[in-house]
Short mmCIF file of C-alpha atoms (C1' of nucleotides) in Angstrom, two decimals:
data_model
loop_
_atom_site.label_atom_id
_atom_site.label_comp_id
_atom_site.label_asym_id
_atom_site.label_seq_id
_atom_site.Cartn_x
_atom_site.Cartn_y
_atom_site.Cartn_z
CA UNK H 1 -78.03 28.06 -93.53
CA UNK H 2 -78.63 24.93 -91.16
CA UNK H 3 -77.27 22.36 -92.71
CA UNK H 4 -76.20 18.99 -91.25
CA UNK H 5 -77.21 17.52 -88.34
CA UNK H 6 -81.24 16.57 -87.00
CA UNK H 7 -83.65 19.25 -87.95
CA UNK H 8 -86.21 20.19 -85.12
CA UNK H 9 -88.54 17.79 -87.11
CA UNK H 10 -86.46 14.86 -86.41
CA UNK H 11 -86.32 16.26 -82.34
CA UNK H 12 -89.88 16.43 -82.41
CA UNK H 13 -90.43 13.07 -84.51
CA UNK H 14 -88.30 11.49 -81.57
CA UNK H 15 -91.06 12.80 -79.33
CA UNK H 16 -93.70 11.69 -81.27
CA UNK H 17 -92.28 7.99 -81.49
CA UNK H 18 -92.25 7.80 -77.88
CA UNK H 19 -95.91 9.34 -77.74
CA UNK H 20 -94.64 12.18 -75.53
CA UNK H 21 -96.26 15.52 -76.75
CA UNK H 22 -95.25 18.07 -78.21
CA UNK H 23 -95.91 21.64 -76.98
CA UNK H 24 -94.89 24.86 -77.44
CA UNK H 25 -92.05 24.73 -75.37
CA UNK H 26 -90.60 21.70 -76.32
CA UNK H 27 -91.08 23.02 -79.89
CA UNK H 28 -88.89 25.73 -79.54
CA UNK H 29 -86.57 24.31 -77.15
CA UNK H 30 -85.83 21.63 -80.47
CA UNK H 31 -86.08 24.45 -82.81
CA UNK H 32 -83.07 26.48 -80.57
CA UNK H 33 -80.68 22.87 -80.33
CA UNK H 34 -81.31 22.13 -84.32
CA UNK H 35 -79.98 25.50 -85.29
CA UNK H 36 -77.30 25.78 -82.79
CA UNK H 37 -75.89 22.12 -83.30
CA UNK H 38 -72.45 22.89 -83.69
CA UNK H 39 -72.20 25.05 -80.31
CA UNK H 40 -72.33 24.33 -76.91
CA UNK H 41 -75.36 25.55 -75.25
CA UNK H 42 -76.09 26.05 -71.59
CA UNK H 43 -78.96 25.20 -70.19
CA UNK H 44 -79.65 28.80 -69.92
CA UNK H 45 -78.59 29.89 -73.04
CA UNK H 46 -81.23 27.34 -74.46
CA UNK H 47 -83.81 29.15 -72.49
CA UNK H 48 -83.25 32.67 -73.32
CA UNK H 49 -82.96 31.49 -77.20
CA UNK H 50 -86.16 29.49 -76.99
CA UNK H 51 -88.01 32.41 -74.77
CA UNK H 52 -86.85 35.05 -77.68
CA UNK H 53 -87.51 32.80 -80.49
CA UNK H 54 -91.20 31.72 -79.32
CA UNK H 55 -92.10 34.87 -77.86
CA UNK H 56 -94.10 33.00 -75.08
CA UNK H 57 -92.58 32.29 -71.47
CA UNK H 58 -90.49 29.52 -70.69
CA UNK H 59 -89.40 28.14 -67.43
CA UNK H 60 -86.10 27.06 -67.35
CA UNK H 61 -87.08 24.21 -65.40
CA UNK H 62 -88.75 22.89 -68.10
CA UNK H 63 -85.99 23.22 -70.28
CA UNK H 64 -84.12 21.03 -68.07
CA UNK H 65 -86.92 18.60 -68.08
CA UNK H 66 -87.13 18.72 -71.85
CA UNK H 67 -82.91 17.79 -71.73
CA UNK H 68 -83.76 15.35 -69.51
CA UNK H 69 -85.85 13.64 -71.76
CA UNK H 70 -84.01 14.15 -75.17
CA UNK H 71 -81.23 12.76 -73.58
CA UNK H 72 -83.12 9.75 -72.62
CA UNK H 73 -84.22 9.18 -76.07
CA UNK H 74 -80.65 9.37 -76.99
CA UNK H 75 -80.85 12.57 -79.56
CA UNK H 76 -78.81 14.43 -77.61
CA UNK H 77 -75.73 14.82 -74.86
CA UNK H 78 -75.46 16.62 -71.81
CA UNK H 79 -72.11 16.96 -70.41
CA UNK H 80 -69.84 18.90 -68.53
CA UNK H 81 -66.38 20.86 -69.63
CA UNK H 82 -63.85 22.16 -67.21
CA UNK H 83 -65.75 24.17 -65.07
CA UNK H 84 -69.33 26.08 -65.18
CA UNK H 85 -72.09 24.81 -66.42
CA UNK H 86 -73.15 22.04 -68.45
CA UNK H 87 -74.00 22.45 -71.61
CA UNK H 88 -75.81 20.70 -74.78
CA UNK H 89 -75.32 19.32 -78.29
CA UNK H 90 -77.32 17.08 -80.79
CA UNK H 91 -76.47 13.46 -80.61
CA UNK H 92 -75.71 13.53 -84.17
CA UNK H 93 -72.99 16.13 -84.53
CA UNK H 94 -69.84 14.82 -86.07
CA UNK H 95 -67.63 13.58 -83.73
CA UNK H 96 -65.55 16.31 -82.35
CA UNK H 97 -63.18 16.80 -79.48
CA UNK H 98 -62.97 19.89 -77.34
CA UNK H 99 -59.37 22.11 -76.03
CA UNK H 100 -61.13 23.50 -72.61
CA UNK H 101 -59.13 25.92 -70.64
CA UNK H 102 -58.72 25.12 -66.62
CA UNK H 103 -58.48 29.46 -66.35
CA UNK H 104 -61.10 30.97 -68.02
CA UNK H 105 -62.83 28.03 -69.65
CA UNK H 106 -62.70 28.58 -72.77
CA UNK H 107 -63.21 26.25 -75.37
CA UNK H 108 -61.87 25.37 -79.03
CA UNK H 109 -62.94 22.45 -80.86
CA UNK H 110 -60.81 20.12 -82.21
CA UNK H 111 -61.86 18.57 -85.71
CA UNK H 112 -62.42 14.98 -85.92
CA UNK H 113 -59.46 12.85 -87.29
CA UNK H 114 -57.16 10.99 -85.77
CA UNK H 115 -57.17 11.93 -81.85
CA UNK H 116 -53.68 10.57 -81.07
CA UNK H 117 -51.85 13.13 -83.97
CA UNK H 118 -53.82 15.75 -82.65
CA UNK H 119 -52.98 15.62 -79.00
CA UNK H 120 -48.94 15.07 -79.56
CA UNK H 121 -49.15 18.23 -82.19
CA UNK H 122 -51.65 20.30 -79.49
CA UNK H 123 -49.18 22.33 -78.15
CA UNK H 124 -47.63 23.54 -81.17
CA UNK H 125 -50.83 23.42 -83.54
CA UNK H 126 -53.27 25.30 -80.89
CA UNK H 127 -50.75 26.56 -78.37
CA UNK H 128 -52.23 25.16 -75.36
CA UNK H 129 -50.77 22.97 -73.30
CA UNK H 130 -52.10 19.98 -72.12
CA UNK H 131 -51.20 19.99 -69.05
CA UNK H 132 -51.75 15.85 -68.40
CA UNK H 133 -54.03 14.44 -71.22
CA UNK H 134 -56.78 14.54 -69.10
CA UNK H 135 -59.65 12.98 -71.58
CA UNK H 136 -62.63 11.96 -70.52
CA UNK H 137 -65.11 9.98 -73.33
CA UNK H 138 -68.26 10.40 -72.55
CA UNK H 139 -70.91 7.59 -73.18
CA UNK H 140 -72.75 4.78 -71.85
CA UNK H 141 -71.37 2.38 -69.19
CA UNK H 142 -73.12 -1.43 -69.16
CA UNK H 143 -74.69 -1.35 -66.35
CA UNK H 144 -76.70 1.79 -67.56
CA UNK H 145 -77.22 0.50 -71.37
CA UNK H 146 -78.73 -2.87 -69.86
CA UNK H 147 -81.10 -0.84 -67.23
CA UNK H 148 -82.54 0.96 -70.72
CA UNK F 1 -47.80 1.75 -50.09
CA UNK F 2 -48.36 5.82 -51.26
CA UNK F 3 -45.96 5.38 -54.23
CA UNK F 4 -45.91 7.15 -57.67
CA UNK F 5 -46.82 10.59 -57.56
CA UNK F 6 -46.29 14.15 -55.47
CA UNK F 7 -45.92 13.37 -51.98
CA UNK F 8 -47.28 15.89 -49.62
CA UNK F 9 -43.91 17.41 -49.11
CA UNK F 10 -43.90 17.89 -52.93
CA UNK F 11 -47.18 20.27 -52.55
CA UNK F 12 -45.97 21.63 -49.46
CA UNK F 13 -43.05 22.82 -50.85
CA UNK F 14 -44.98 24.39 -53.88
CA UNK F 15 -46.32 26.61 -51.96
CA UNK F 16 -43.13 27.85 -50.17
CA UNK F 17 -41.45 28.22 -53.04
CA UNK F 18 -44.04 31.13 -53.82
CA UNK F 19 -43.88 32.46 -50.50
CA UNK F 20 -47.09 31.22 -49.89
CA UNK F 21 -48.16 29.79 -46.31
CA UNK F 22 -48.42 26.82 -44.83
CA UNK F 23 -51.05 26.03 -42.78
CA UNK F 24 -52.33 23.01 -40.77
CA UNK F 25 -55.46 23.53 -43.28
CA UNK F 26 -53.21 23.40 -46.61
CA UNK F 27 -51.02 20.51 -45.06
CA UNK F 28 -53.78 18.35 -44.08
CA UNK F 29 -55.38 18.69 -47.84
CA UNK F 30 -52.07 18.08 -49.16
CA UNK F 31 -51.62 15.23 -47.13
CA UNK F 32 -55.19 14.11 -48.43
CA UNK F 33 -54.45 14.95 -51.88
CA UNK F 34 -50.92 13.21 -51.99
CA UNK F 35 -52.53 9.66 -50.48
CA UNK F 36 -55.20 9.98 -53.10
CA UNK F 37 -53.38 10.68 -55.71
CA UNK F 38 -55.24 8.05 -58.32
CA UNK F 39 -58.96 9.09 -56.59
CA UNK F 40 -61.12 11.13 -58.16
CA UNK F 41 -61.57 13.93 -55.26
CA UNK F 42 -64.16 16.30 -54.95
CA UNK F 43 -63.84 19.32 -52.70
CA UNK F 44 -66.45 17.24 -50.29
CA UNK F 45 -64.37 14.21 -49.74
CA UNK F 46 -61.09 16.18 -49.57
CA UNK F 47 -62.71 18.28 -47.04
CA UNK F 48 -64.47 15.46 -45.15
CA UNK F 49 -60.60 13.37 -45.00
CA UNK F 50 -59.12 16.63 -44.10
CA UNK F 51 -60.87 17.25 -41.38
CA UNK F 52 -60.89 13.93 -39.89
CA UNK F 53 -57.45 13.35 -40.83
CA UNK F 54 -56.01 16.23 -38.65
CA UNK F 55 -58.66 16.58 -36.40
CA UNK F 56 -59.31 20.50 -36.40
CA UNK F 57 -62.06 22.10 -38.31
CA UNK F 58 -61.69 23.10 -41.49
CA UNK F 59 -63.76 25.39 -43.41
CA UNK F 60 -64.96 24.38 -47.11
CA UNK F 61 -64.05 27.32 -48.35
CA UNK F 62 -60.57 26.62 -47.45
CA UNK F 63 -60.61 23.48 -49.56
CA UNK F 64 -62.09 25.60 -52.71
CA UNK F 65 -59.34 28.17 -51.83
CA UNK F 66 -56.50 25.50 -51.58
CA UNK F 67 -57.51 23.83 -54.22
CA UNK F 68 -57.88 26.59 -56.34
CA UNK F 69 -53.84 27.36 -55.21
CA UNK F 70 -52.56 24.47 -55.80
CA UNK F 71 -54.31 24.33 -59.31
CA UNK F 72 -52.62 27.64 -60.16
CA UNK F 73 -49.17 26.56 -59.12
CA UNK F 74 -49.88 23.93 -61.89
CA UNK F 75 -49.83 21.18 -59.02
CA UNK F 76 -53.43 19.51 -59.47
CA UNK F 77 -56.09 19.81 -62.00
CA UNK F 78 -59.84 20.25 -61.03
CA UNK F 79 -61.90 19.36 -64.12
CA UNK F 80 -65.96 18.19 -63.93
CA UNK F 81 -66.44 14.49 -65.62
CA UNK F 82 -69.88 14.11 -66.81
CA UNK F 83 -72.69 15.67 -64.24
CA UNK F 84 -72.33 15.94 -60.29
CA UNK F 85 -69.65 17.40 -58.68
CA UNK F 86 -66.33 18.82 -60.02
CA UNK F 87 -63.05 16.32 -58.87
CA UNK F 88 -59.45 17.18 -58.76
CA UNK F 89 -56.63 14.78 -58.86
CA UNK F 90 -52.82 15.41 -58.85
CA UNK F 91 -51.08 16.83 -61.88
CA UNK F 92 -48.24 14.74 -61.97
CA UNK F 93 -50.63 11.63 -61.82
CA UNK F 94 -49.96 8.97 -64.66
CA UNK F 95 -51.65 10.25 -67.95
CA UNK F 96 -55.20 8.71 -68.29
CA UNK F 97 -58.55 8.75 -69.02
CA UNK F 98 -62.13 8.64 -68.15
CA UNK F 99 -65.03 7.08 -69.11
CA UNK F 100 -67.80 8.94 -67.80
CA UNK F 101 -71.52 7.66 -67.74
CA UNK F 102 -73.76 10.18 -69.04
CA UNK F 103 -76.40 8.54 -66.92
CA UNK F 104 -75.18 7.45 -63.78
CA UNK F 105 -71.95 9.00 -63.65
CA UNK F 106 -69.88 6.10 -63.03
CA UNK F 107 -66.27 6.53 -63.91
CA UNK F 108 -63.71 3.94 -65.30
CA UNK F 109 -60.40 4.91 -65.59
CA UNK F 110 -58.57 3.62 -69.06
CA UNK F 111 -54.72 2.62 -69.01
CA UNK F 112 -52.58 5.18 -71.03
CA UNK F 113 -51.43 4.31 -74.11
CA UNK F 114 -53.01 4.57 -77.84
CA UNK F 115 -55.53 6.45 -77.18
CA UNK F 116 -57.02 6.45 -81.31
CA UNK F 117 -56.49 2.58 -80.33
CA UNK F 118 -58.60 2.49 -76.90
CA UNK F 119 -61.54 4.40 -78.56
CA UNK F 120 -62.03 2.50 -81.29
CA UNK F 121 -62.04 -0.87 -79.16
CA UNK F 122 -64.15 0.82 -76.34
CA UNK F 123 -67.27 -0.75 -77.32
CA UNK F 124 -66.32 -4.30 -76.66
CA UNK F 125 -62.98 -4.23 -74.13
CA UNK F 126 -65.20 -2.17 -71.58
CA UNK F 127 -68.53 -2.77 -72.72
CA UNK F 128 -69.09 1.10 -73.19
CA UNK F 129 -70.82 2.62 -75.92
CA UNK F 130 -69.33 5.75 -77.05
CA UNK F 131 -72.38 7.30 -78.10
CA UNK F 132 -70.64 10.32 -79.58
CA UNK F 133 -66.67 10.40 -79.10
CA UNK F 134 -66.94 13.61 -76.59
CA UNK F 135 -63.33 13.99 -75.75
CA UNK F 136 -62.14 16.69 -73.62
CA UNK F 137 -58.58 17.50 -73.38
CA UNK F 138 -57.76 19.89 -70.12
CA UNK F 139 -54.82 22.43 -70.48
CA UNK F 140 -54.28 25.87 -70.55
CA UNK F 141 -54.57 27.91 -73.66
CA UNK F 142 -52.20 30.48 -75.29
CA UNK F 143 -54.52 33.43 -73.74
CA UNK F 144 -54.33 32.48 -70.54
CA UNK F 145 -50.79 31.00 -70.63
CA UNK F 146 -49.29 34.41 -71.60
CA UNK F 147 -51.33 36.20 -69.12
CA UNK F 148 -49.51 34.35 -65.84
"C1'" DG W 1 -111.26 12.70 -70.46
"C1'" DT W 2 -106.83 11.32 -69.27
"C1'" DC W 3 -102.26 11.63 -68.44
"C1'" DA W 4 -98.27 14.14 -69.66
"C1'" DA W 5 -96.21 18.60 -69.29
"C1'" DT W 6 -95.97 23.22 -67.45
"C1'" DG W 7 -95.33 27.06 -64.26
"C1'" DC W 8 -94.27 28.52 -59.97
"C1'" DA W 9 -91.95 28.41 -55.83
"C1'" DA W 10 -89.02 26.33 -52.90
"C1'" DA W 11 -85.19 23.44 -51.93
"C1'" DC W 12 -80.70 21.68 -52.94
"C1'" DT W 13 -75.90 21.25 -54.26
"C1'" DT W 14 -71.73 23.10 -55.37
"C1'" DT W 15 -68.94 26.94 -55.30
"C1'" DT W 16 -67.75 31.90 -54.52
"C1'" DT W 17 -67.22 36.12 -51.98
"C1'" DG W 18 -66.90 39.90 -48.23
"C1'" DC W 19 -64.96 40.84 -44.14
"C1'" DA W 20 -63.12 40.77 -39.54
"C1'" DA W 21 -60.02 37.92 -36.87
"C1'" DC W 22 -56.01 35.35 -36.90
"C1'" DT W 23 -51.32 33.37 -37.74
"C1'" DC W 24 -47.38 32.06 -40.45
"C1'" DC W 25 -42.99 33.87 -41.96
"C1'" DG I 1 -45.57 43.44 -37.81
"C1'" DG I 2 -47.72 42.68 -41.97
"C1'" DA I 3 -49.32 40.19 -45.77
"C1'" DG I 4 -51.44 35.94 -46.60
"C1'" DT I 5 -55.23 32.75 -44.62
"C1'" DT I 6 -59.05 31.42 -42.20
"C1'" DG I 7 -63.83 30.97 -40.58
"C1'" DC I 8 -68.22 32.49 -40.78
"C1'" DA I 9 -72.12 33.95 -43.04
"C1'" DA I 10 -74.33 35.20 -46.95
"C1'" DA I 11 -74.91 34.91 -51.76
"C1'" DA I 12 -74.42 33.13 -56.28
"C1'" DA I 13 -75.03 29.75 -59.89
"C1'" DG I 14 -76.88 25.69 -61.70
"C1'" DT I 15 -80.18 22.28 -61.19
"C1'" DT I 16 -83.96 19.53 -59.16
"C1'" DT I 17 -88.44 18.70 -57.12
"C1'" DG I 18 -93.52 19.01 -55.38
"C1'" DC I 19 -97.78 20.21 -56.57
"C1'" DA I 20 -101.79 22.28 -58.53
"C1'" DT I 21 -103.11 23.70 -63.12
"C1'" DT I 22 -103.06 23.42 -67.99
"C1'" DG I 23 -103.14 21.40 -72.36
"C1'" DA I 24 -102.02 17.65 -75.99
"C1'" DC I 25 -103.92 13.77 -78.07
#
DNA sequence: GTCAATGCAAACTTTTTGCAACTCC
DNA sequence: GGAGTTGCAAAAAGTTTGCATTGAC
């Protein structure tokens, strides 16, 4: 049923090329992001999934350490919508755009394609309204990609 | 050499026209917010400028509850770019986007204009790698849009 | 055995909330 | 005068950090 996307393997072979180890929380902590790729985990909502999952305890400070890290290694992005938390998702999902509510913070995702069509046909295809195109691309700036 | 945008009247008047009050507090983060109107804001620096624009003491709470008026009134947007703090900027500001640097946070502002056009030149015009196109578009959805 | 990673606890930052006092209309 | 606002204090939420211990390789 998971499909596309890095398997926990490929988290853990990211790991492994970088001679960082792999334990049993950073197992399950890859296991919970491969299966979930397509959603947008919280911090917390990667804990509780990779506490339940493993069965052993987790501190959720080392699930922010263990974002930390993937992150660094570039396998996956941490960034922040509207309001609330942060949240989480695989490097290698398919490029995808997100509708995110300034009320209640919900979110819809937009599929890929061409983002200029979608944004002048948003407030008739999704009924929301943009209120200014606010859009914000997340990535690497220079100065950070030369400091690697 | 405050030009385009709300002036502080404009905000001001907002809020009367909802029969809502208008205090020294609310007129000195108007007046903050109408100056800055192309900033990136957070609730610190309005509050800081606030305070030592008018010269009384302002809560930060007051700031969060302004802002949070203001943003239901439809005047501003308050949306979080990347990590760090959330930042609110005038609704009636140009259209435009952000670049946002996963790592360092660092903000660029892109003109408007093709937006399908400015992603796929990113890369080389501002030296920005787009690791995964992660756009957010801030509105208001149907839900919440009926429920005013 | 060594060095990375963890757990725990504490600190920190940003934001929210309860409530009595205050003040704008 | 009365509803909307404020300040203050406390709490909540999300995240980060220090340090001794544990565990992967």
């Amino acid at each position: 049923m998971e499909t596309s996307g890095a398997g926990a393997e490929e988290l853990v072979a990211g790991l492994r090329s970088e001679h960082l180890r792999v334990t049993a929380a950073r197992r399950a902590i890859c296991a919970v992001l491969a299966e979930a790729h397509q959603e947008h985990l919280t911090a917390v909502a990667i804990h509780e999934r990779a506490v339940a999952r493993a069965g052993i305890s987790i501190d959720p400070s080392t699930v922010y350490r263990t974002i930390e890290v993937l992150q660094r290694l570039g396998l996956l992005h941490h960034v922040h919508l509207g309001l609330g938390p942060g949240i989480v998702h695989l490097a290698d999902d398919a490029d995808h755009h997100h509708l995110v509510c300034e009320r209640c913070g919900r979110t819809e995702d937009l599929p890929p394609g061409d983002v200029r069509a979608a944004l002048a046909e948003l407030a008739e295809r999704y009924r929301f309204a943009p209120d200014s195109l606010h859009v914000s691309v997340i990535g690497v700036c220079a100065a950070c990609a030369a400091a690697r």
